[in-house]
Amino acid sequence: MTEALDHHGDQEVGDGLVDLAVNVRTGTPPAWLRDEIAASLGGLAAYPRQDEAVTAVAAKHGRPTGEVLLTAGAAEAFVLLARALRPRRAVVVHPQFTEPEAALLTAGHRVERVLLRPEDGFRLDPARVPDDADLVVVGNPTNPTSVLHPGLDRLVRPGRVLVVDEAFMDAVPGEPHSLAGRAGVRGLVVVRSLTKTWGLAGLRIGYLLAMSDLVEQLGAAQPPWPVSAPALAAVVACCSDRAAKESAEAAVETGRQRAYLLRKLSALAGVTTYGEPRAPFVLIRTPDGNQVRKALRTKGFAVRRGDTFPGLGPDWLRIAVRPEPVMDTFADALMEVLD
Ligand SMILES: Cc1ncc(COP(=O)(O)O)c(C=O)c1O
Protein backbone atom coordinates (compact mmCIF):
# COMPACT_ATOMS: atom_id res chain seq x y z
CA MET A 1 0.00 0.00 0.00
CA THR A 2 1.11 3.59 -0.51
CA GLU A 3 -0.34 6.80 0.86
CA ALA A 4 -4.02 6.32 1.82
CA LEU A 5 -5.82 9.07 3.70
CA ASP A 6 -8.59 6.72 4.85
CA HIS A 7 -6.32 4.10 6.43
CA HIS A 8 -6.35 3.95 10.25
CA GLY A 9 -4.54 1.87 12.84
CA ASP A 10 -7.66 -0.04 13.85
CA GLN A 11 -7.60 -1.74 10.43
CA GLU A 12 -4.38 -3.45 11.48
CA VAL A 13 -5.50 -5.07 14.74
CA GLY A 14 -7.45 -8.26 15.42
CA ASP A 15 -6.49 -11.93 14.97
CA GLY A 16 -5.45 -12.03 18.63
CA LEU A 17 -2.50 -9.71 18.00
CA VAL A 18 -1.09 -7.47 20.72
CA ASP A 19 -2.32 -4.04 19.63
CA LEU A 20 0.52 -1.55 19.21
CA ALA A 21 -1.22 0.03 16.22
CA VAL A 22 -3.99 2.01 17.93
CA ASN A 23 -3.06 4.85 20.26
CA VAL A 24 -5.95 4.60 22.70
CA ARG A 25 -4.80 4.33 26.33
CA THR A 26 -4.95 0.74 27.58
CA GLY A 27 -7.47 -0.23 30.26
CA THR A 28 -9.92 2.46 29.19
CA PRO A 29 -12.61 3.63 29.64
CA PRO A 30 -12.11 3.36 33.42
CA ALA A 31 -14.96 1.81 35.41
CA TRP A 32 -15.94 5.11 37.07
CA LEU A 33 -16.35 6.72 33.65
CA ARG A 34 -18.37 3.80 32.30
CA ASP A 35 -20.64 4.20 35.35
CA GLU A 36 -21.12 7.93 34.70
CA ILE A 37 -22.01 7.23 31.08
CA ALA A 38 -24.33 4.38 32.05
CA ALA A 39 -26.08 6.64 34.57
CA SER A 40 -27.10 8.92 31.70
CA LEU A 41 -29.05 6.15 29.98
CA GLY A 42 -32.13 6.70 32.16
CA GLY A 43 -32.54 10.10 30.51
CA LEU A 44 -32.41 8.89 26.93
CA ALA A 45 -36.08 9.70 26.31
CA ALA A 46 -35.23 13.42 26.31
CA TYR A 47 -33.32 15.33 23.65
CA PRO A 48 -29.81 16.08 24.89
CA ARG A 49 -29.06 19.47 26.47
CA GLN A 50 -25.49 20.70 26.15
CA ASP A 51 -25.38 23.46 28.78
CA GLU A 52 -23.64 21.53 31.55
CA ALA A 53 -21.07 19.94 29.22
CA VAL A 54 -20.26 23.23 27.49
CA THR A 55 -19.85 24.95 30.85
CA ALA A 56 -17.55 22.15 32.02
CA VAL A 57 -15.28 22.39 28.94
CA ALA A 58 -15.20 26.18 29.15
CA ALA A 59 -14.20 26.05 32.82
CA LYS A 60 -11.54 23.38 32.16
CA HIS A 61 -9.79 25.58 29.60
CA GLY A 62 -10.63 28.98 31.13
CA ARG A 63 -12.68 30.08 28.12
CA PRO A 64 -16.09 31.71 27.73
CA THR A 65 -18.85 29.19 26.98
CA GLY A 66 -19.39 30.85 23.59
CA GLU A 67 -15.91 29.68 22.54
CA VAL A 68 -16.76 25.96 22.90
CA LEU A 69 -18.32 23.73 20.24
CA LEU A 70 -18.97 20.10 21.14
CA THR A 71 -18.52 17.68 18.25
CA ALA A 72 -18.93 14.00 17.47
CA GLY A 73 -15.21 13.43 17.92
CA ALA A 74 -12.36 15.55 16.58
CA ALA A 75 -13.18 14.05 13.19
CA GLU A 76 -16.47 15.98 13.04
CA ALA A 77 -14.61 19.21 13.76
CA PHE A 78 -12.44 18.67 10.65
CA VAL A 79 -15.52 18.03 8.52
CA LEU A 80 -17.29 21.14 9.85
CA LEU A 81 -14.25 23.30 9.13
CA ALA A 82 -13.99 21.90 5.61
CA ARG A 83 -17.70 22.42 4.90
CA ALA A 84 -18.11 25.84 6.49
CA LEU A 85 -14.91 27.60 5.38
CA ARG A 86 -13.95 28.74 1.87
CA PRO A 87 -10.14 28.76 1.98
CA ARG A 88 -8.27 30.11 -1.05
CA ARG A 89 -5.01 28.49 0.05
CA ALA A 90 -5.34 25.57 2.44
CA VAL A 91 -2.13 24.10 3.82
CA VAL A 92 -1.82 20.88 5.83
CA VAL A 93 1.42 20.19 7.67
CA HIS A 94 2.41 16.53 7.16
CA PRO A 95 3.09 13.85 8.16
CA GLN A 96 -0.02 14.08 10.33
CA PHE A 97 -3.40 12.50 10.96
CA THR A 98 -5.01 12.24 7.56
CA GLU A 99 -8.66 13.08 8.21
CA PRO A 100 -8.25 16.91 8.10
CA GLU A 101 -6.88 16.69 4.56
CA ALA A 102 -9.44 14.06 3.59
CA ALA A 103 -12.27 16.32 4.83
CA LEU A 104 -10.90 19.29 2.89
CA LEU A 105 -10.60 17.27 -0.32
CA THR A 106 -14.07 15.81 0.10
CA ALA A 107 -15.47 19.33 0.49
CA GLY A 108 -13.84 20.24 -2.83
CA HIS A 109 -10.86 22.29 -1.60
CA ARG A 110 -7.39 22.15 -3.03
CA VAL A 111 -4.81 21.23 -0.40
CA GLU A 112 -1.12 22.11 -0.34
CA ARG A 113 1.24 20.19 1.87
CA VAL A 114 4.17 21.30 3.95
CA LEU A 115 6.20 18.12 4.45
CA LEU A 116 8.33 18.03 7.59
CA ARG A 117 11.62 16.18 7.33
CA PRO A 118 13.13 13.47 9.51
CA GLU A 119 16.53 15.18 9.39
CA ASP A 120 14.87 18.19 11.08
CA GLY A 121 13.38 15.91 13.73
CA PHE A 122 9.99 16.58 12.07
CA ARG A 123 10.01 20.02 13.74
CA LEU A 124 8.05 22.76 12.04
CA ASP A 125 9.85 25.89 10.95
CA PRO A 126 6.92 28.36 10.76
CA ALA A 127 8.67 30.09 7.85
CA ARG A 128 7.85 27.03 5.71
CA VAL A 129 4.13 27.81 5.88
CA PRO A 130 3.25 30.17 3.00
CA ASP A 131 2.38 33.64 4.30
CA ASP A 132 -0.82 33.86 2.31
CA ALA A 133 -2.17 30.47 3.45
CA ASP A 134 -5.61 31.32 4.85
CA LEU A 135 -6.19 27.88 6.37
CA VAL A 136 -3.40 25.95 8.09
CA VAL A 137 -3.79 22.59 9.84
CA VAL A 138 -1.16 21.19 12.16
CA GLY A 139 -1.21 18.47 14.85
CA ASN A 140 0.26 19.02 18.31
CA PRO A 141 1.67 16.70 19.45
CA THR A 142 1.63 15.29 15.95
CA ASN A 143 0.42 11.85 15.00
CA PRO A 144 2.44 9.90 13.80
CA THR A 145 5.74 11.72 14.48
CA SER A 146 5.05 12.22 18.22
CA VAL A 147 6.66 15.68 18.00
CA LEU A 148 5.40 18.51 20.22
CA HIS A 149 5.67 21.91 18.53
CA PRO A 150 6.34 25.00 20.65
CA GLY A 151 5.05 28.42 19.67
CA LEU A 152 2.45 27.47 17.08
CA ASP A 153 0.71 30.77 17.86
CA ARG A 154 3.39 32.34 15.64
CA LEU A 155 1.32 30.95 12.77
CA VAL A 156 -1.68 33.14 13.64
CA ARG A 157 -2.25 35.80 10.93
CA PRO A 158 -5.05 38.23 10.13
CA GLY A 159 -7.42 36.51 7.70
CA ARG A 160 -6.09 33.02 8.47
CA VAL A 161 -7.75 30.13 10.27
CA LEU A 162 -5.12 28.11 12.14
CA VAL A 163 -6.37 24.67 13.19
CA VAL A 164 -4.29 22.95 15.86
CA ASP A 165 -5.27 19.33 16.41
CA GLU A 166 -4.58 18.67 20.10
CA ALA A 167 -6.20 15.22 20.20
CA PHE A 168 -3.15 13.88 22.08
CA MET A 169 -2.27 16.96 24.13
CA ASP A 170 -3.75 15.54 27.35
CA ALA A 171 -1.16 12.75 27.16
CA VAL A 172 1.66 15.30 27.56
CA PRO A 173 2.32 16.08 31.24
CA GLY A 174 1.33 19.65 32.05
CA GLU A 175 0.27 20.26 28.43
CA PRO A 176 3.11 22.66 27.61
CA HIS A 177 2.55 24.45 24.29
CA SER A 178 -1.20 23.80 24.33
CA LEU A 179 -3.15 26.70 22.85
CA ALA A 180 -6.47 25.48 24.28
CA GLY A 181 -6.53 28.19 26.95
CA ARG A 182 -5.83 31.04 24.51
CA ALA A 183 -9.18 32.85 24.51
CA GLY A 184 -10.00 35.59 22.05
CA VAL A 185 -7.36 34.81 19.40
CA ARG A 186 -9.03 35.49 16.06
CA GLY A 187 -8.73 32.56 13.64
CA LEU A 188 -7.27 30.10 16.16
CA VAL A 189 -9.16 26.79 16.35
CA VAL A 190 -8.00 24.14 18.83
CA VAL A 191 -9.46 20.68 18.36
CA ARG A 192 -9.56 18.22 21.26
CA SER A 193 -10.78 14.64 21.65
CA LEU A 194 -11.92 12.36 24.44
CA THR A 195 -11.05 9.32 22.32
CA LYS A 196 -7.44 8.67 23.22
CA THR A 197 -6.96 9.22 26.94
CA TRP A 198 -10.42 7.98 27.90
CA GLY A 199 -10.93 5.11 25.47
CA LEU A 200 -14.13 6.57 24.03
CA ALA A 201 -13.57 6.12 20.29
CA GLY A 202 -16.95 4.40 20.02
CA LEU A 203 -18.86 7.19 21.76
CA ARG A 204 -17.74 9.90 19.28
CA ILE A 205 -17.01 12.90 21.43
CA GLY A 206 -14.62 15.83 21.16
CA TYR A 207 -14.79 19.60 20.90
CA LEU A 208 -13.22 22.65 19.38
CA LEU A 209 -12.30 25.96 20.94
CA ALA A 210 -12.39 29.16 18.89
CA MET A 211 -13.68 32.71 19.00
CA SER A 212 -17.45 32.80 19.31
CA ASP A 213 -18.23 34.04 15.79
CA LEU A 214 -16.35 31.08 14.31
CA VAL A 215 -17.98 28.72 16.81
CA GLU A 216 -21.37 30.00 15.66
CA GLN A 217 -20.46 29.59 12.00
CA LEU A 218 -19.24 26.03 12.52
CA GLY A 219 -22.14 25.15 14.81
CA ALA A 220 -24.56 26.26 12.09
CA ALA A 221 -23.11 23.47 9.91
CA GLN A 222 -23.98 20.81 12.50
CA PRO A 223 -27.22 18.84 12.49
CA PRO A 224 -29.61 19.36 15.42
CA TRP A 225 -28.53 17.52 18.60
CA PRO A 226 -25.16 16.47 17.19
CA VAL A 227 -23.85 15.05 20.48
CA SER A 228 -25.77 12.33 22.34
CA ALA A 229 -26.69 12.46 26.03
CA PRO A 230 -24.20 9.69 26.98
CA ALA A 231 -21.44 11.62 25.17
CA LEU A 232 -22.41 14.79 27.05
CA ALA A 233 -22.26 12.86 30.33
CA ALA A 234 -18.76 11.72 29.37
CA VAL A 235 -17.68 15.32 28.74
CA VAL A 236 -18.86 16.42 32.17
CA ALA A 237 -17.14 13.44 33.82
CA CYS A 238 -13.88 13.96 31.90
CA CYS A 239 -13.74 17.63 32.94
CA SER A 240 -13.95 16.71 36.63
CA ASP A 241 -11.09 17.08 39.11
CA ARG A 242 -10.95 13.31 39.37
CA ALA A 243 -10.46 13.00 35.63
CA ALA A 244 -7.82 15.73 35.60
CA LYS A 245 -5.85 13.89 38.28
CA GLU A 246 -6.16 10.54 36.52
CA SER A 247 -5.15 11.86 33.11
CA ALA A 248 -2.22 13.80 34.59
CA GLU A 249 -0.96 10.63 36.31
CA ALA A 250 -1.50 8.59 33.15
CA ALA A 251 0.50 11.13 31.14
CA VAL A 252 3.45 10.84 33.51
CA GLU A 253 3.24 7.05 33.47
CA THR A 254 3.09 7.03 29.67
CA GLY A 255 6.20 9.23 29.61
CA ARG A 256 8.03 6.66 31.76
CA GLN A 257 6.91 3.79 29.54
CA ARG A 258 7.91 5.71 26.41
CA ALA A 259 11.39 6.34 27.81
CA TYR A 260 11.63 2.61 28.51
CA LEU A 261 10.57 1.75 24.96
CA LEU A 262 13.08 4.24 23.54
CA ARG A 263 15.89 2.68 25.57
CA LYS A 264 14.94 -0.74 24.23
CA LEU A 265 14.80 0.55 20.67
CA SER A 266 18.13 2.32 20.94
CA ALA A 267 19.75 -1.06 21.68
CA LEU A 268 18.57 -2.45 18.33
CA ALA A 269 20.76 -2.07 15.28
CA GLY A 270 18.77 -0.96 12.25
CA VAL A 271 16.13 1.04 14.14
CA THR A 272 16.23 4.84 14.07
CA THR A 273 14.02 7.39 15.79
CA TYR A 274 13.90 11.10 14.93
CA GLY A 275 13.19 14.09 17.11
CA GLU A 276 11.93 13.89 20.67
CA PRO A 277 8.76 11.79 20.99
CA ARG A 278 6.23 13.37 23.39
CA ALA A 279 3.00 11.53 22.56
CA PRO A 280 1.89 8.01 23.56
CA PHE A 281 3.50 6.52 20.45
CA VAL A 282 6.90 6.39 18.79
CA LEU A 283 7.70 6.56 15.09
CA ILE A 284 10.61 4.42 13.96
CA ARG A 285 12.44 3.91 10.69
CA THR A 286 13.86 0.55 9.79
CA PRO A 287 14.97 -0.78 6.41
CA ASP A 288 12.27 -2.98 4.86
CA GLY A 289 9.79 -1.68 7.42
CA ASN A 290 6.87 -3.34 5.71
CA GLN A 291 8.55 -6.76 5.84
CA VAL A 292 9.41 -6.10 9.49
CA ARG A 293 5.78 -5.21 10.17
CA LYS A 294 4.54 -8.41 8.53
CA ALA A 295 7.09 -10.52 10.41
CA LEU A 296 6.02 -8.89 13.68
CA ARG A 297 2.46 -9.99 12.95
CA THR A 298 3.60 -13.60 12.77
CA LYS A 299 5.11 -13.06 16.22
CA GLY A 300 1.84 -11.70 17.59
CA PHE A 301 2.30 -7.91 17.35
CA ALA A 302 0.36 -5.38 15.27
CA VAL A 303 2.19 -2.10 14.66
CA ARG A 304 0.92 0.78 12.54
CA ARG A 305 2.27 0.96 8.99
CA GLY A 306 3.79 4.32 8.11
CA ASP A 307 3.48 4.22 4.34
CA THR A 308 -0.10 5.51 4.31
CA PHE A 309 0.98 8.86 5.84
CA PRO A 310 1.96 11.62 3.41
CA GLY A 311 5.70 12.23 3.70
CA LEU A 312 6.57 8.77 5.05
CA GLY A 313 7.21 5.50 3.25
CA PRO A 314 7.38 1.73 3.78
CA ASP A 315 10.36 1.98 6.14
CA TRP A 316 8.32 3.77 8.80
CA LEU A 317 6.37 2.14 11.62
CA ARG A 318 4.42 3.66 14.52
CA ILE A 319 4.42 1.88 17.86
CA ALA A 320 1.95 2.63 20.64
CA VAL A 321 3.51 2.97 24.09
CA ARG A 322 2.38 0.20 26.44
CA PRO A 323 3.41 -1.03 29.91
CA GLU A 324 6.98 -2.26 30.29
CA PRO A 325 6.29 -6.04 30.16
CA VAL A 326 4.58 -5.61 26.79
CA MET A 327 7.45 -3.45 25.54
CA ASP A 328 9.92 -6.13 26.70
CA THR A 329 8.28 -8.91 24.70
CA PHE A 330 7.82 -6.57 21.75
CA ALA A 331 11.49 -5.54 21.75
CA ASP A 332 12.51 -9.22 21.88
CA ALA A 333 10.25 -9.99 18.91
CA LEU A 334 11.60 -7.01 16.98
CA MET A 335 15.17 -8.06 17.66
CA GLU A 336 14.47 -11.55 16.33
CA VAL A 337 12.82 -10.14 13.23
CA LEU A 338 15.72 -7.79 12.56
CA ASP A 339 18.21 -10.60 13.01
C1 LIG B 1 -4.19 13.22 15.74
C2 LIG B 1 -5.62 12.76 15.74
N1 LIG B 1 -6.59 13.67 15.72
C3 LIG B 1 -7.88 13.31 15.73
C4 LIG B 1 -8.25 11.99 15.71
C5 LIG B 1 -9.70 11.63 15.68
O1 LIG B 1 -10.22 11.60 16.95
P1 LIG B 1 -11.75 11.39 17.25
O2 LIG B 1 -11.96 9.97 17.61
O3 LIG B 1 -12.04 12.33 18.37
O4 LIG B 1 -12.51 11.77 16.01
C6 LIG B 1 -7.28 11.00 15.71
C7 LIG B 1 -7.65 9.57 15.69
O5 LIG B 1 -6.87 8.72 15.35
C8 LIG B 1 -5.92 11.40 15.72
O6 LIG B 1 -4.93 10.50 15.71
XYZ file of C-alpha atoms in Angstrom, residues 51 53-69 180-185 207-213 215:
32
model
C -25.375 23.458 28.783
C -21.072 19.938 29.218
C -20.256 23.227 27.487
C -19.851 24.948 30.852
C -17.551 22.146 32.023
C -15.283 22.386 28.943
C -15.198 26.183 29.146
C -14.203 26.047 32.819
C -11.543 23.382 32.157
C -9.795 25.582 29.601
C -10.628 28.978 31.132
C -12.685 30.082 28.119
C -16.086 31.714 27.733
C -18.847 29.193 26.981
C -19.390 30.846 23.589
C -15.905 29.681 22.539
C -16.761 25.965 22.901
C -18.315 23.735 20.242
C -6.468 25.482 24.276
C -6.528 28.185 26.954
C -5.827 31.037 24.511
C -9.183 32.847 24.507
C -9.999 35.586 22.047
C -7.357 34.812 19.398
C -14.788 19.603 20.901
C -13.225 22.649 19.382
C -12.302 25.962 20.941
C -12.390 29.156 18.892
C -13.677 32.707 19.000
C -17.447 32.801 19.314
C -18.235 34.041 15.789
C -17.981 28.721 16.812
